[in-house]
XYZ file of C-alpha atoms in Angstrom:
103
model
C 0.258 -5.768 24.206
C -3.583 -6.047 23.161
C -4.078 -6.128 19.413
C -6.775 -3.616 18.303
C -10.038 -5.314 16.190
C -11.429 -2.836 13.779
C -14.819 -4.911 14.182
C -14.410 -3.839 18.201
C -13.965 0.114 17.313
C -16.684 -0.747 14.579
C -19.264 -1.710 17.134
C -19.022 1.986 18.903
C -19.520 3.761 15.294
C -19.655 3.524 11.228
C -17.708 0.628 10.341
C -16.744 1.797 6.915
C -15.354 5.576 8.525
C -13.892 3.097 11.206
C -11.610 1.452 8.740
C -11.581 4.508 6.517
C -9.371 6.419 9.593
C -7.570 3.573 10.649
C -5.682 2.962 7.573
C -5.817 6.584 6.522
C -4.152 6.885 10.178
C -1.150 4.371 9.588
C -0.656 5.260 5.623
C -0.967 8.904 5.537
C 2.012 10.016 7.780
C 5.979 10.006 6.575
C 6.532 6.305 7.546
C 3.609 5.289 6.323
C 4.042 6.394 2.819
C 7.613 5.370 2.528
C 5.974 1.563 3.703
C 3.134 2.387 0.929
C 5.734 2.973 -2.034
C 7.526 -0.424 -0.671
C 4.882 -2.338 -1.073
C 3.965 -0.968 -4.231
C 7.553 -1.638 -5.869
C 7.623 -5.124 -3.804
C 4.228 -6.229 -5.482
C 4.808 -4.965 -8.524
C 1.463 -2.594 -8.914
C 2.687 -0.478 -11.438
C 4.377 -2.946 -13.882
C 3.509 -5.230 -16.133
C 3.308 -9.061 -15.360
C 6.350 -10.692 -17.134
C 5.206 -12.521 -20.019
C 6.391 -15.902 -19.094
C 3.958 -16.577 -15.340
C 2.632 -20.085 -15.091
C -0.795 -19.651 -13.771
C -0.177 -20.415 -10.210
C 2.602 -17.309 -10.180
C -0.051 -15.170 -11.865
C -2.852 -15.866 -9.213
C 0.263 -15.025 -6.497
C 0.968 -11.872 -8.375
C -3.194 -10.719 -8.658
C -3.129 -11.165 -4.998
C -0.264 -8.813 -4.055
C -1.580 -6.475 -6.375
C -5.175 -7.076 -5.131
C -4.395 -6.470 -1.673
C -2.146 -3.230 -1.985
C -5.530 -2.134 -4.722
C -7.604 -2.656 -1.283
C -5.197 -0.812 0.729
C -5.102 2.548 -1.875
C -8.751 2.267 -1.216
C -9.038 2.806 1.614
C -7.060 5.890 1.726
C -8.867 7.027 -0.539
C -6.121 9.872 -2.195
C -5.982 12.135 -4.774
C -4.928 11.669 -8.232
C -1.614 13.760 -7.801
C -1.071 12.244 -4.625
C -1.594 8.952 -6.477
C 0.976 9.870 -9.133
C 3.453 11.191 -6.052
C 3.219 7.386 -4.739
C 3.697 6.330 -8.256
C 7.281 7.792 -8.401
C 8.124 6.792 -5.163
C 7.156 3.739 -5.780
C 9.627 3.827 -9.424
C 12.499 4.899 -7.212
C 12.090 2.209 -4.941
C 12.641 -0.048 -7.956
C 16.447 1.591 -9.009
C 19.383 -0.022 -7.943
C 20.916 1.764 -4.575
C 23.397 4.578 -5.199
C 26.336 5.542 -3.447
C 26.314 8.629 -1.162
C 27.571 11.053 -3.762
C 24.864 10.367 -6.547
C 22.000 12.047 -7.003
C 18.959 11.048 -8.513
């Protein structure tokens, strides 16, 4: 397998729509959201740092969060879209249920 270089596909055209498709591309299909509200509840972007971080666990959380900000965007979506990843990204964060409960 040959590992695709955005700066390659850059070279042919606009860099910035280049990247722009590409992770519009892998983030804006049914996998790719379900990955998107992972990461979201797995780095914590929509709650509060606890209040007890020593500064080196801070920095490590301002980088997850940081890096999934960079990744919204470039996806660039729109506000009710954003608030649709929001509550996926809640669920993602309640304990499993069993196959009879509901939500």
């Amino acid at each position: 397998m040959v590992w695709h270089s955005l700066k390659r596909i850059a070279r042919r055209e606009n860099r910035a729509d280049a990247i722009e498709r590409a992770y519009r591309s892998v983030f804006l299909c049914p996998e790719g959201e379900s990955v998107l509200a992972d990461l979201a509840a797995e780095c914590g972007i929509y709650q509060a740092a606890p209040a007890e971080l020593s500064q080196r666990e801070s920095g490590y959380l301002d980088g997850r969060k940081a890096l999934y900000a960079r990744i919204l965007s470039m996806i660039r979506i729109s506000p009710e879209e954003h608030a649709a990843l929001q509550e996926a990204a809640r669920l993602e964060t309640l304990p499993d249920l069993g196959p009879d409960e509901d939500l």
